[in-house]
Coordinates of C-alpha atoms in Angstrom, one line a residue:
X1 CA 0.0 0.0 0.0
X2 CA 1.6 3.3 -1.1
X3 CA 1.3 6.7 0.7
X4 CA -1.4 8.0 -1.7
X5 CA -3.5 4.9 -1.0
X6 CA -3.0 5.4 2.7
X7 CA -4.1 9.0 2.6
X8 CA -7.2 8.4 0.5
X9 CA -8.2 5.1 2.0
X10 CA -11.7 4.9 3.6
X11 CA -13.0 1.8 5.3
X12 CA -16.5 0.7 4.0
X13 CA -19.4 1.1 6.3
X14 CA -22.8 -0.6 6.4
X15 CA -26.0 0.7 8.0
X16 CA -26.6 4.2 9.4
X17 CA -26.0 4.2 13.1
X18 CA -25.2 6.7 15.8
X19 CA -21.5 7.7 15.9
X20 CA -19.9 4.9 17.9
X21 CA -17.4 7.0 19.8
X22 CA -17.8 10.3 21.6
X23 CA -16.3 13.1 19.4
X24 CA -13.0 14.4 20.6
X25 CA -9.3 13.8 20.7
X26 CA -7.8 10.5 21.9
X27 CA -4.1 10.1 22.6
X28 CA -2.0 6.9 22.5
X29 CA 1.7 5.9 22.6
X30 CA 2.9 2.7 20.8
X31 CA 6.4 1.2 21.0
X32 CA 8.2 -0.2 18.0
X33 CA 11.8 -1.5 18.3
X34 CA 12.3 0.4 21.5
X35 CA 11.1 3.7 20.1
X36 CA 7.7 5.4 20.5
X37 CA 5.1 6.8 18.1
X38 CA 2.5 9.2 19.4
X39 CA -0.9 8.6 17.9
X40 CA -3.8 11.1 18.0
X41 CA -7.2 9.8 17.0
X42 CA -9.5 12.7 16.4
X43 CA -13.1 11.7 16.1
X44 CA -15.4 14.2 14.3
X45 CA -19.1 14.7 15.2
X46 CA -20.2 12.6 12.2
X47 CA -18.3 9.6 13.5
X48 CA -15.5 9.8 11.0
X49 CA -12.0 10.4 12.1
X50 CA -8.4 11.3 11.4
X51 CA -5.6 9.1 12.8
X52 CA -2.3 11.1 13.1
X53 CA 1.1 9.6 13.8
X54 CA 3.8 11.9 15.3
X55 CA 2.0 14.9 13.8
X56 CA 3.5 13.8 10.5
X57 CA 1.3 11.3 8.7
X58 CA -2.4 10.9 8.7
X59 CA -5.1 8.5 7.5
X60 CA -8.8 9.3 7.1
X61 CA -11.2 6.8 8.7
X62 CA -14.9 6.1 8.4
X63 CA -16.9 5.5 11.6
X64 CA -16.2 1.8 11.2
X65 CA -12.5 2.5 10.9
X66 CA -12.5 4.8 13.9
X67 CA -14.0 2.0 16.0
X68 CA -11.4 -0.5 14.8
X69 CA -8.5 1.9 15.2
X70 CA -9.5 2.7 18.7
X71 CA -9.7 -1.0 19.5
X72 CA -6.3 -1.8 18.0
X73 CA -4.6 1.2 19.8
X74 CA -6.2 0.2 23.1
X75 CA -4.9 -3.4 22.5
X76 CA -8.3 -5.0 22.5
X77 CA -8.5 -8.6 21.4
X78 CA -9.4 -9.2 17.7
X79 CA -12.6 -11.0 18.6
X80 CA -13.6 -8.2 20.9
X81 CA -13.2 -5.6 18.2
X82 CA -15.1 -7.6 15.7
X83 CA -17.9 -8.1 18.3
X84 CA -18.1 -4.3 18.9
X85 CA -18.2 -3.5 15.2
X86 CA -21.0 -6.0 14.5
X87 CA -22.9 -4.8 17.6
X88 CA -22.9 -1.2 16.3
X89 CA -23.1 -1.9 12.5
X90 CA -25.9 -4.4 12.0
X91 CA -25.5 -6.8 9.1
X92 CA -21.7 -6.5 8.9
X93 CA -20.4 -10.0 7.7
X94 CA -17.6 -11.4 9.9
X95 CA -15.3 -12.0 6.9
X96 CA -15.5 -8.4 5.7
X97 CA -15.0 -7.1 9.2
X98 CA -11.9 -9.3 9.7
X99 CA -10.5 -8.1 6.4
X100 CA -11.1 -4.5 7.2
X101 CA -9.6 -5.0 10.7
X102 CA -6.4 -6.4 9.1
X103 CA -6.2 -3.3 6.9
X104 CA -6.6 -1.0 9.9
X105 CA -3.9 -2.9 11.8
X106 CA -1.7 -2.7 8.7
X107 CA -2.1 1.1 8.5
X108 CA -1.2 1.5 12.1
X109 CA 1.9 -0.6 11.6
X110 CA 2.8 1.5 8.6
X111 CA 2.4 4.7 10.7
X112 CA 4.8 3.3 13.4
X113 CA 7.7 5.3 12.1
X114 CA 9.2 7.2 15.1
X115 CA 12.0 8.6 13.0
X116 CA 9.5 10.4 10.7
X117 CA 8.1 12.8 13.3
X118 CA 8.2 15.9 11.1
X119 CA 5.9 18.3 12.8
X120 CA 4.2 20.1 10.0
X121 CA 1.2 19.7 7.8
X122 CA 0.2 21.1 4.5
X123 CA -2.6 20.6 2.0
X124 CA -0.9 18.4 -0.5
X125 CA 0.5 16.0 2.1
X126 CA -2.9 15.4 3.8
X127 CA -4.8 15.4 0.6
X128 CA -7.8 17.2 2.2
X129 CA -9.4 20.5 2.1
X130 CA -8.7 22.5 5.2
X131 CA -12.3 23.3 6.0
X132 CA -14.1 20.1 5.0
X133 CA -16.9 19.5 7.4
X134 CA -15.0 16.6 9.0
X135 CA -12.2 18.9 10.2
X136 CA -13.6 20.7 13.2
X137 CA -10.4 22.5 14.3
X138 CA -6.9 23.1 13.2
X139 CA -4.4 20.3 13.4
X140 CA -1.7 22.6 14.8
X141 CA -1.5 26.0 16.4
X142 CA 1.4 28.4 16.9
X143 CA 1.4 30.2 20.2
X144 CA 3.7 33.0 21.3
X145 CA 5.5 32.2 24.5
X146 CA 4.0 33.7 27.6
X147 CA 3.9 33.2 31.4
X148 CA 2.7 29.7 32.6
X149 CA -0.3 31.3 34.3
X150 CA -1.6 32.1 30.8
X151 CA -0.3 29.2 28.8
X152 CA -1.4 26.4 31.1
X153 CA -5.0 27.6 30.9
X154 CA -4.7 28.1 27.1
X155 CA -3.2 24.6 26.5
X156 CA -6.0 23.0 28.6
X157 CA -8.6 24.8 26.5
X158 CA -6.9 23.8 23.2
X159 CA -6.8 20.1 24.3
X160 CA -10.5 20.2 25.1
X161 CA -11.2 21.7 21.7
X162 CA -9.3 18.8 20.1
X163 CA -6.1 20.4 18.8
X164 CA -3.3 17.8 19.1
X165 CA -0.2 19.9 18.2
X166 CA 1.2 23.2 19.5
X167 CA 4.4 25.1 18.5
X168 CA 5.7 27.8 20.9
X169 CA 7.1 30.9 19.2
X170 CA 10.2 31.9 21.2
X171 CA 10.9 35.6 21.4
X172 CA 14.3 37.2 21.7
X173 CA 15.9 36.1 25.0
X174 CA 13.0 33.8 26.1
X175 CA 12.4 33.2 29.8
X176 CA 13.7 29.6 30.2
X177 CA 11.1 28.6 32.9
X178 CA 8.3 29.8 30.7
X179 CA 9.3 27.6 27.9
X180 CA 10.1 24.6 30.0
X181 CA 6.7 24.8 31.8
X182 CA 4.8 25.3 28.6
X183 CA 6.4 22.1 27.1
X184 CA 5.8 20.2 30.3
X185 CA 2.1 21.1 30.3
X186 CA 1.7 20.1 26.6
X187 CA 3.5 16.8 27.3
X188 CA 1.2 16.2 30.4
X189 CA -1.8 16.6 28.2
X190 CA -0.5 14.4 25.4
X191 CA 0.0 17.1 22.8
X192 CA 2.8 17.2 20.3
X193 CA 5.0 20.2 21.4
X194 CA 7.5 22.2 19.3
X195 CA 9.5 25.3 19.6
X196 CA 10.4 27.8 16.8
X197 CA 13.0 30.5 17.2
X198 CA 16.4 32.0 16.4
X199 CA 19.4 30.0 17.4
X200 CA 20.8 32.9 19.4
X201 CA 17.6 32.9 21.5
X202 CA 17.5 29.1 22.1
X203 CA 21.2 28.4 22.9
X204 CA 21.5 30.0 26.3
X205 CA 22.9 27.8 29.1
X206 CA 21.1 24.5 29.5
X207 CA 17.9 25.6 27.8
X208 CA 18.1 23.0 25.0
X209 CA 18.8 20.2 27.3
X210 CA 16.1 21.3 29.7
X211 CA 13.4 21.5 27.1
X212 CA 14.5 18.1 25.7
X213 CA 14.0 16.6 29.2
X214 CA 10.6 18.4 29.4
X215 CA 9.5 16.4 26.3
X216 CA 9.8 18.8 23.3
X217 CA 9.2 16.9 20.1
X218 CA 10.7 19.2 17.5
X219 CA 12.7 22.5 17.3
X220 CA 12.5 24.7 14.3
X221 CA 15.6 26.9 13.8
X222 CA 15.8 29.9 11.5
X223 CA 18.6 29.5 8.9
X224 CA 19.0 32.1 6.2
X225 CA 22.0 31.0 4.3
X226 CA 25.1 28.7 4.4
X227 CA 27.2 31.8 3.9
X228 CA 27.9 33.2 7.4
X229 CA 27.8 36.9 6.4
X230 CA 24.5 36.7 4.6
X231 CA 22.9 34.7 7.4
X232 CA 24.2 37.0 10.2
X233 CA 23.1 40.1 8.2
X234 CA 19.5 39.0 8.7
X235 CA 19.6 37.1 12.0
X236 CA 22.4 38.8 14.0
X237 CA 26.1 38.7 14.3
X238 CA 27.3 35.3 15.5
X239 CA 23.9 33.6 14.9
X240 CA 25.2 31.4 12.0
X241 CA 27.9 29.8 14.2
X242 CA 25.4 29.4 17.0
X243 CA 22.8 27.8 14.7
X244 CA 25.3 25.3 13.3
X245 CA 26.1 24.1 16.8
X246 CA 22.5 24.2 18.0
X247 CA 21.4 21.9 15.2
X248 CA 24.0 19.4 16.2
X249 CA 23.0 19.7 19.8
X250 CA 19.3 19.2 18.9
X251 CA 20.1 15.9 17.3
X252 CA 22.4 14.9 20.1
X253 CA 19.4 15.4 22.5
X254 CA 17.3 13.2 20.2
X255 CA 14.9 16.0 19.2
X256 CA 13.8 16.4 15.6
X257 CA 15.4 19.4 13.9
X258 CA 13.5 21.5 11.3
X259 CA 15.1 24.5 9.5
X260 CA 12.9 27.5 8.5
X261 CA 14.4 29.4 5.6
X262 CA 13.2 33.0 4.8
X263 CA 13.0 33.7 1.1
X264 CA 14.2 37.1 0.2
X265 CA 16.5 38.4 -2.5
X266 CA 19.7 37.8 -0.5
X267 CA 18.9 34.2 0.4
X268 CA 17.9 32.9 -3.0
X269 CA 21.3 32.7 -4.9
X270 CA 22.8 30.3 -2.3
X271 CA 19.7 28.3 -1.5
X272 CA 20.9 25.1 -3.1
X273 CA 24.2 25.3 -1.2
X274 CA 22.3 26.0 2.0
X275 CA 20.0 23.0 1.6
X276 CA 22.9 20.7 0.7
X277 CA 25.0 21.9 3.7
X278 CA 22.2 21.4 6.1
X279 CA 21.3 18.0 4.6
X280 CA 24.9 16.9 5.2
X281 CA 24.5 17.9 8.9
X282 CA 21.5 15.6 9.2
X283 CA 18.6 18.1 8.6
X284 CA 16.1 16.7 6.1
X285 CA 13.0 18.8 6.7
X286 CA 12.7 22.5 5.7
X287 CA 10.0 25.0 5.8
X288 CA 10.0 28.0 3.4
X289 CA 8.3 31.4 3.9
X290 CA 8.5 34.2 1.4
X291 CA 8.5 37.8 2.3
X292 CA 6.6 39.3 -0.7
X293 CA 6.1 42.9 -1.8
X294 CA 2.9 44.0 -3.4
X295 CA 2.9 46.0 -6.6
X296 CA 3.6 49.6 -6.1
X297 CA 6.3 49.5 -3.5
X298 CA 9.5 51.3 -4.2
X299 CA 12.8 49.4 -4.1
X300 CA 13.6 51.2 -0.9
X301 CA 10.3 50.1 0.7
X302 CA 10.7 46.6 -0.7
X303 CA 14.1 46.4 0.9
X304 CA 14.9 43.0 -0.6
X305 CA 11.5 41.3 -0.3
X306 CA 10.5 39.3 -3.4
X307 CA 8.3 40.9 -6.0
X308 CA 4.8 39.3 -6.2
X309 CA 5.1 38.6 -9.9
X310 CA 8.3 36.6 -9.4
X311 CA 6.7 34.2 -7.0
X312 CA 5.6 31.4 -9.3
X313 CA 9.0 31.2 -11.1
X314 CA 10.8 31.4 -7.7
X315 CA 8.7 28.7 -6.2
X316 CA 9.2 26.4 -9.2
X317 CA 13.0 26.7 -8.9
X318 CA 12.9 26.1 -5.1
X319 CA 10.7 23.1 -5.4
X320 CA 12.9 21.6 -8.1
X321 CA 16.0 22.3 -6.0
X322 CA 14.5 20.6 -3.0
X323 CA 13.2 17.6 -5.0
X324 CA 16.7 17.1 -6.6
X325 CA 18.2 17.0 -3.1
X326 CA 15.4 14.7 -1.9
X327 CA 14.6 16.8 1.1
X328 CA 11.2 17.3 2.6
X329 CA 9.9 20.8 2.3
X330 CA 6.8 22.6 3.5
X331 CA 5.4 25.9 2.2
X332 CA 4.1 28.4 4.8
X333 CA 1.7 31.2 3.7
X334 CA 3.7 34.1 2.2
X335 CA 4.2 37.1 4.4
X336 CA 3.4 40.6 3.1
X337 CA 6.3 43.1 3.3
X338 CA 5.5 45.9 5.7
X339 CA 7.5 49.0 4.9
X340 CA 7.4 50.4 8.4
X341 CA 9.3 47.4 9.7
X342 CA 13.0 46.5 9.0
X343 CA 13.4 43.5 6.7
X344 CA 15.4 41.8 9.5
X345 CA 12.5 42.3 11.9
X346 CA 10.1 40.6 9.6
X347 CA 12.5 37.7 9.0
X348 CA 12.9 37.1 12.7
X349 CA 9.2 37.3 13.3
X350 CA 8.6 34.7 10.6
X351 CA 5.2 33.5 9.4
X352 CA 2.1 33.7 11.4
X353 CA 1.7 30.0 11.8
X354 CA 3.0 26.7 10.4
X355 CA 0.7 26.2 7.4
X356 CA -2.8 26.0 6.0
X357 CA -4.2 23.4 8.5
X358 CA -2.9 25.5 11.3
X359 CA -3.8 28.8 13.1
X360 CA -2.2 31.4 15.3
X361 CA -3.6 31.6 18.9
X362 CA -2.4 34.4 21.1
X363 CA -1.9 33.8 24.8
X364 CA -5.0 35.8 25.5
X365 CA -7.0 33.3 23.5
X366 CA -7.5 35.3 20.2
X367 CA -7.7 33.0 17.2
X368 CA -6.1 34.2 13.9
X369 CA -6.5 32.4 10.6
X370 CA -3.4 31.4 8.7
X371 CA -3.9 34.0 5.9
X372 CA -5.3 37.4 5.3
X373 CA -5.4 40.4 7.7
X374 CA -4.4 39.9 11.3
X375 CA -8.1 39.7 12.4
X376 CA -9.2 37.6 15.4
X377 CA -12.0 35.2 14.5
X378 CA -12.9 34.9 18.2
X379 CA -11.4 34.0 21.5
X380 CA -11.3 30.5 22.9
X381 CA -11.9 31.7 26.4
X382 CA -15.1 33.7 25.5
X383 CA -16.5 32.1 22.4
X384 CA -17.8 28.6 21.4
X385 CA -15.3 26.9 19.1
X386 CA -18.0 26.3 16.5
X387 CA -18.7 30.0 16.4
X388 CA -15.0 30.8 15.9
X389 CA -14.7 28.2 13.2
X390 CA -17.6 29.8 11.2
X391 CA -16.4 33.4 11.7
X392 CA -16.2 35.6 8.6
X393 CA -12.4 35.7 8.8
X394 CA -12.3 31.9 8.3
X395 CA -15.1 31.9 5.8
X396 CA -13.3 34.3 3.5
X397 CA -10.3 32.1 3.6
X398 CA -12.4 29.0 3.1
X399 CA -13.9 30.5 0.0
X400 CA -10.4 31.2 -1.4
X401 CA -9.2 27.7 -0.6
X402 CA -12.2 26.2 -2.3
X403 CA -11.7 28.2 -5.5
X404 CA -9.2 26.8 -8.1
X405 CA -5.9 28.6 -7.7
X406 CA -3.7 26.6 -10.2
X407 CA -3.2 28.0 -13.6
X408 CA -1.4 27.3 -16.9
X409 CA 1.6 29.3 -15.7
X410 CA 2.4 27.0 -12.7
X411 CA 0.0 24.0 -12.8
X412 CA 2.1 21.7 -10.5
X413 CA 3.4 24.0 -7.8
X414 CA 2.8 22.8 -4.2
X415 CA 2.7 26.4 -3.1
X416 CA -0.4 27.0 -5.1
X417 CA -2.4 24.3 -3.3
X418 CA -4.2 26.9 -1.1
X419 CA -3.8 30.2 -3.0
X420 CA -2.0 31.9 -5.8
X421 CA 1.3 33.2 -4.4
X422 CA 1.0 36.3 -6.6
X423 CA -2.3 37.4 -5.0
X424 CA -2.0 39.6 -1.8
X425 CA -5.4 38.4 -0.7
X426 CA -3.8 35.0 0.1
X427 CA -0.8 36.4 2.0
X428 CA -0.6 36.9 5.8
X429 CA -0.3 40.4 7.1
X430 CA 1.7 40.9 10.3

């Protein structure tokens, strides 16, 4: 069974019945060869579900498949699972149920790949539309680091909503105890926990070792270029040397490394060299975010951001380069150039969140969609999640995602899966 089959596979179902499992998020850990895979089974209100392994690979399940997967992950006996399925789905022949159960078990075994715990989603990888009715909440949220008194309450609320994955955005000189406590709470709940930041801000003292002990699953490090001078010009003097050592230390602490590369005029010429150098150091997953200037900005205002009309050709070259090196890459929504901010400031801030099945949630509970104006769709402490999910800010984005965005100029670009990269309406505004 290949990956495409895995992603599209749907277990057959028989008669209409009530959803067999209470909607929500279920967390499991399974061992394989002494290593662990973290499973999240998210059951939607219609009984269908999404089985996620290490926040990296997912399989869609029908209500029957959800019941079977839950039984397998809870190590129920085969005859018990079959009995439960036949009790809930009248008329299900034993032979068919056994065959489907074997397929479910096979999928779970295929997902047992602890080394493939890449922490990011995008549309092409999951082969689903972000706002299909079955998806009742984002699969990942990015949260700026804040005091434990705020984040503990927020994480508890996110877990109740059914969000399995959080990435903490580290500011300059983060408070170590804040980051450690945030990761510990996410780990206690069963969430996938990541950190994104500049190497200079993550390499202080024993911080890396401490967050590894706390249970961090992945760390995303900004890396602008293999060339030291070009990198340090964007991320600060000495950051290139620090980032090189930090990536080695991340792997030594058995945490998954991801590199986030800002795409501006100065980073493009050496991008192939940058990817190859990092690949040689054991980094195999990259995320790209482009700083893009709308038409009408002067060269001074653009300050090295990419012109909108150059985006398709640029993306085509980047995807070809990454494919040739056989590295995994993920596109993040383009960020609109803001002339009132220095280019270095926007590079360090990075994208709003990790992709198109993600969202930004501020420590105060405000929910920001992945693209478009920085407009809260609601607040998780004040508003019902269903109300937030149907807010106009998400509706406008949903309409753009549903509309065809591929064209004859760039029919195969992964970047175009959610929106045309030339169109400012699909960018995120800081």
